[in-house]
Amino acid sequence: MSLGIEISEKCSGHGRCYVLEPGLFEPDDEGYAVALRTAVTGEADCASARRAATACPEGAILLTEVG
């Protein structure tokens, strides 16, 4: 399975995604989330992306199935 990752304009900079999953997300200079990859593969990375998306209070992490 592969998941596409996108950060929407809803991001308020809470930082939960990059605190929980620093291998997938990092803060920009203003504290807003940046996805380090546009897609992830494998169960572990997909689970990490889902965990970050679930933790986002704004629902700003958009995941889509790829392939």
mmCIF file of N, CA and C in Angstrom:
data_model
loop_
_atom_site.group_PDB
_atom_site.id
_atom_site.type_symbol
_atom_site.label_atom_id
_atom_site.label_comp_id
_atom_site.label_asym_id
_atom_site.label_seq_id
_atom_site.Cartn_x
_atom_site.Cartn_y
_atom_site.Cartn_z
ATOM 1 N N MET A 1 0.835 -1.180 0.000
ATOM 2 C CA MET A 1 0.000 0.000 0.000
ATOM 3 C C MET A 1 0.879 1.243 0.000
ATOM 4 N N SER A 2 0.419 2.265 -0.679
ATOM 5 C CA SER A 2 1.098 3.559 -0.696
ATOM 6 C C SER A 2 0.091 4.645 -0.358
ATOM 7 N N LEU A 3 0.553 5.652 0.352
ATOM 8 C CA LEU A 3 -0.286 6.796 0.693
ATOM 9 C C LEU A 3 0.391 8.080 0.235
ATOM 10 N N GLY A 4 -0.382 8.952 -0.399
ATOM 11 C CA GLY A 4 0.097 10.286 -0.723
ATOM 12 C C GLY A 4 -0.126 11.189 0.477
ATOM 13 N N ILE A 5 0.791 12.112 0.718
ATOM 14 C CA ILE A 5 0.697 13.027 1.856
ATOM 15 C C ILE A 5 0.667 14.458 1.352
ATOM 16 N N GLU A 6 -0.278 15.223 1.855
ATOM 17 C CA GLU A 6 -0.385 16.641 1.524
ATOM 18 C C GLU A 6 -0.790 17.401 2.776
ATOM 19 N N ILE A 7 -0.246 18.587 2.957
ATOM 20 C CA ILE A 7 -0.628 19.452 4.078
ATOM 21 C C ILE A 7 -1.518 20.555 3.516
ATOM 22 N N SER A 8 -2.731 20.681 4.048
ATOM 23 C CA SER A 8 -3.654 21.700 3.546
ATOM 24 C C SER A 8 -3.420 23.040 4.246
ATOM 25 N N GLU A 9 -4.134 24.031 3.774
ATOM 26 C CA GLU A 9 -4.052 25.374 4.356
ATOM 27 C C GLU A 9 -4.646 25.438 5.754
ATOM 28 N N LYS A 10 -5.286 24.369 6.202
ATOM 29 C CA LYS A 10 -5.869 24.332 7.549
ATOM 30 C C LYS A 10 -4.809 24.280 8.645
ATOM 31 N N CYS A 11 -3.564 23.959 8.294
ATOM 32 C CA CYS A 11 -2.506 23.804 9.292
ATOM 33 C C CYS A 11 -2.374 25.080 10.123
ATOM 34 N N SER A 12 -2.443 24.906 11.442
ATOM 35 C CA SER A 12 -2.310 26.034 12.370
ATOM 36 C C SER A 12 -0.996 26.018 13.121
ATOM 37 N N GLY A 13 -0.148 25.026 12.829
ATOM 38 C CA GLY A 13 1.156 24.969 13.475
ATOM 39 C C GLY A 13 1.151 24.352 14.856
ATOM 40 N N HIS A 14 0.197 23.479 15.153
ATOM 41 C CA HIS A 14 0.178 22.813 16.457
ATOM 42 C C HIS A 14 1.428 21.960 16.667
ATOM 43 N N GLY A 15 1.934 21.357 15.606
ATOM 44 C CA GLY A 15 3.182 20.601 15.679
ATOM 45 C C GLY A 15 3.063 19.152 16.090
ATOM 46 N N ARG A 16 1.865 18.670 16.262
ATOM 47 C CA ARG A 16 1.715 17.277 16.694
ATOM 48 C C ARG A 16 2.296 16.306 15.675
ATOM 49 N N CYS A 17 2.140 16.599 14.399
ATOM 50 C CA CYS A 17 2.618 15.674 13.367
ATOM 51 C C CYS A 17 4.135 15.526 13.415
ATOM 52 N N TYR A 18 4.861 16.632 13.497
ATOM 53 C CA TYR A 18 6.319 16.500 13.488
ATOM 54 C C TYR A 18 6.895 16.099 14.834
ATOM 55 N N VAL A 19 6.130 16.237 15.899
ATOM 56 C CA VAL A 19 6.567 15.705 17.188
ATOM 57 C C VAL A 19 6.372 14.184 17.199
ATOM 58 N N LEU A 20 5.227 13.725 16.706
ATOM 59 C CA LEU A 20 4.935 12.287 16.671
ATOM 60 C C LEU A 20 5.738 11.545 15.608
ATOM 61 N N GLU A 21 5.875 12.153 14.438
ATOM 62 C CA GLU A 21 6.491 11.471 13.295
ATOM 63 C C GLU A 21 7.541 12.363 12.617
ATOM 64 N N PRO A 22 8.674 12.579 13.288
ATOM 65 C CA PRO A 22 9.699 13.462 12.726
ATOM 66 C C PRO A 22 10.340 12.931 11.448
ATOM 67 N N GLY A 23 10.160 11.668 11.149
ATOM 68 C CA GLY A 23 10.679 11.126 9.900
ATOM 69 C C GLY A 23 9.823 11.459 8.692
ATOM 70 N N LEU A 24 8.595 11.927 8.944
ATOM 71 C CA LEU A 24 7.676 12.262 7.858
ATOM 72 C C LEU A 24 7.355 13.750 7.754
ATOM 73 N N PHE A 25 7.493 14.468 8.862
ATOM 74 C CA PHE A 25 7.114 15.881 8.898
ATOM 75 C C PHE A 25 8.167 16.694 9.645
ATOM 76 N N GLU A 26 8.250 17.959 9.290
ATOM 77 C CA GLU A 26 9.110 18.896 10.018
ATOM 78 C C GLU A 26 8.451 20.264 9.997
ATOM 79 N N PRO A 27 8.851 21.138 10.907
ATOM 80 C CA PRO A 27 8.283 22.494 10.911
ATOM 81 C C PRO A 27 9.020 23.379 9.915
ATOM 82 N N ASP A 28 8.290 24.334 9.339
ATOM 83 C CA ASP A 28 8.959 25.350 8.537
ATOM 84 C C ASP A 28 9.427 26.458 9.483
ATOM 85 N N ASP A 29 9.903 27.553 8.959
ATOM 86 C CA ASP A 29 10.435 28.633 9.787
ATOM 87 C C ASP A 29 9.384 29.281 10.691
ATOM 88 N N GLU A 30 8.107 29.117 10.337
ATOM 89 C CA GLU A 30 7.031 29.709 11.132
ATOM 90 C C GLU A 30 6.302 28.682 11.995
ATOM 91 N N GLY A 31 6.774 27.430 11.990
ATOM 92 C CA GLY A 31 6.176 26.395 12.818
ATOM 93 C C GLY A 31 5.080 25.582 12.162
ATOM 94 N N TYR A 32 4.802 25.853 10.896
ATOM 95 C CA TYR A 32 3.798 25.076 10.176
ATOM 96 C C TYR A 32 4.415 23.794 9.644
ATOM 97 N N ALA A 33 3.602 22.761 9.496
ATOM 98 C CA ALA A 33 4.090 21.448 9.070
ATOM 99 C C ALA A 33 4.474 21.425 7.602
ATOM 100 N N VAL A 34 5.533 20.681 7.341
ATOM 101 C CA VAL A 34 5.982 20.406 5.980
ATOM 102 C C VAL A 34 6.152 18.892 5.890
ATOM 103 N N ALA A 35 5.560 18.291 4.862
ATOM 104 C CA ALA A 35 5.747 16.859 4.643
ATOM 105 C C ALA A 35 7.112 16.651 4.000
ATOM 106 N N LEU A 36 7.898 15.751 4.566
ATOM 107 C CA LEU A 36 9.229 15.471 4.028
ATOM 108 C C LEU A 36 9.162 14.606 2.779
ATOM 109 N N ARG A 37 8.055 13.917 2.604
ATOM 110 C CA ARG A 37 7.830 13.092 1.413
ATOM 111 C C ARG A 37 6.400 13.320 0.925
ATOM 112 N N THR A 38 6.189 13.174 -0.358
ATOM 113 C CA THR A 38 4.832 13.323 -0.901
ATOM 114 C C THR A 38 4.088 11.995 -0.899
ATOM 115 N N ALA A 39 4.806 10.892 -0.666
ATOM 116 C CA ALA A 39 4.171 9.581 -0.604
ATOM 117 C C ALA A 39 4.988 8.671 0.302
ATOM 118 N N VAL A 40 4.311 7.714 0.910
ATOM 119 C CA VAL A 40 4.975 6.705 1.724
ATOM 120 C C VAL A 40 4.501 5.328 1.276
ATOM 121 N N THR A 41 5.365 4.341 1.467
ATOM 122 C CA THR A 41 5.010 2.964 1.169
ATOM 123 C C THR A 41 5.369 2.114 2.378
ATOM 124 N N GLY A 42 4.799 0.944 2.424
ATOM 125 C CA GLY A 42 5.088 0.038 3.534
ATOM 126 C C GLY A 42 4.158 0.283 4.701
ATOM 127 N N GLU A 43 3.882 -0.784 5.411
ATOM 128 C CA GLU A 43 2.936 -0.705 6.524
ATOM 129 C C GLU A 43 3.385 0.248 7.627
ATOM 130 N N ALA A 44 4.663 0.232 7.979
ATOM 131 C CA ALA A 44 5.144 1.073 9.083
ATOM 132 C C ALA A 44 4.997 2.558 8.750
ATOM 133 N N ASP A 45 5.431 2.963 7.559
ATOM 134 C CA ASP A 45 5.326 4.380 7.181
ATOM 135 C C ASP A 45 3.874 4.807 6.989
ATOM 136 N N CYS A 46 3.055 3.925 6.430
ATOM 137 C CA CYS A 46 1.631 4.252 6.274
ATOM 138 C C CYS A 46 0.962 4.403 7.632
ATOM 139 N N ALA A 47 1.312 3.531 8.568
ATOM 140 C CA ALA A 47 0.763 3.640 9.925
ATOM 141 C C ALA A 47 1.213 4.944 10.575
ATOM 142 N N SER A 48 2.452 5.341 10.362
ATOM 143 C CA SER A 48 2.965 6.609 10.911
ATOM 144 C C SER A 48 2.211 7.796 10.327
ATOM 145 N N ALA A 49 1.977 7.765 9.027
ATOM 146 C CA ALA A 49 1.244 8.857 8.379
ATOM 147 C C ALA A 49 -0.183 8.934 8.906
ATOM 148 N N ARG A 50 -0.812 7.796 9.094
ATOM 149 C CA ARG A 50 -2.178 7.777 9.645
ATOM 150 C C ARG A 50 -2.205 8.294 11.078
ATOM 151 N N ARG A 51 -1.211 7.913 11.870
ATOM 152 C CA ARG A 51 -1.127 8.373 13.257
ATOM 153 C C ARG A 51 -1.018 9.897 13.304
ATOM 154 N N ALA A 52 -0.179 10.462 12.457
ATOM 155 C CA ALA A 52 -0.015 11.915 12.419
ATOM 156 C C ALA A 52 -1.304 12.592 11.966
ATOM 157 N N ALA A 53 -1.952 12.035 10.956
ATOM 158 C CA ALA A 53 -3.192 12.617 10.449
ATOM 159 C C ALA A 53 -4.290 12.585 11.517
ATOM 160 N N THR A 54 -4.357 11.497 12.249
ATOM 161 C CA THR A 54 -5.351 11.360 13.315
ATOM 162 C C THR A 54 -5.091 12.350 14.446
ATOM 163 N N ALA A 55 -3.824 12.624 14.722
ATOM 164 C CA ALA A 55 -3.455 13.525 15.822
ATOM 165 C C ALA A 55 -3.645 15.002 15.476
ATOM 166 N N CYS A 56 -3.793 15.314 14.204
ATOM 167 C CA CYS A 56 -3.902 16.718 13.790
ATOM 168 C C CYS A 56 -5.270 17.285 14.175
ATOM 169 N N PRO A 57 -5.312 18.280 15.070
ATOM 170 C CA PRO A 57 -6.594 18.826 15.513
ATOM 171 C C PRO A 57 -7.331 19.601 14.417
ATOM 172 N N GLU A 58 -6.614 20.041 13.403
ATOM 173 C CA GLU A 58 -7.230 20.805 12.313
ATOM 174 C C GLU A 58 -7.623 19.925 11.130
ATOM 175 N N GLY A 59 -7.196 18.675 11.132
ATOM 176 C CA GLY A 59 -7.451 17.810 9.983
ATOM 177 C C GLY A 59 -6.714 18.280 8.747
ATOM 178 N N ALA A 60 -5.521 18.835 8.943
ATOM 179 C CA ALA A 60 -4.778 19.445 7.839
ATOM 180 C C ALA A 60 -3.935 18.455 7.035
ATOM 181 N N ILE A 61 -3.756 17.238 7.541
ATOM 182 C CA ILE A 61 -2.963 16.244 6.820
ATOM 183 C C ILE A 61 -3.911 15.411 5.970
ATOM 184 N N LEU A 62 -3.717 15.495 4.661
ATOM 185 C CA LEU A 62 -4.561 14.789 3.723
ATOM 186 C C LEU A 62 -3.823 13.567 3.198
ATOM 187 N N LEU A 63 -4.397 12.398 3.394
ATOM 188 C CA LEU A 63 -3.813 11.150 2.930
ATOM 189 C C LEU A 63 -4.694 10.576 1.820
ATOM 190 N N THR A 64 -4.080 10.125 0.748
ATOM 191 C CA THR A 64 -4.799 9.496 -0.339
ATOM 192 C C THR A 64 -4.103 8.198 -0.717
ATOM 193 N N GLU A 65 -4.882 7.188 -1.035
ATOM 194 C CA GLU A 65 -4.294 5.924 -1.475
ATOM 195 C C GLU A 65 -3.748 6.105 -2.889
ATOM 196 N N VAL A 66 -2.555 5.610 -3.104
ATOM 197 C CA VAL A 66 -1.885 5.720 -4.382
ATOM 198 C C VAL A 66 -1.769 4.316 -4.971
ATOM 199 N N GLY A 67 -2.092 4.185 -6.244
ATOM 200 C CA GLY A 67 -1.923 2.903 -6.925
ATOM 201 C C GLY A 67 -3.002 2.021 -6.658
#
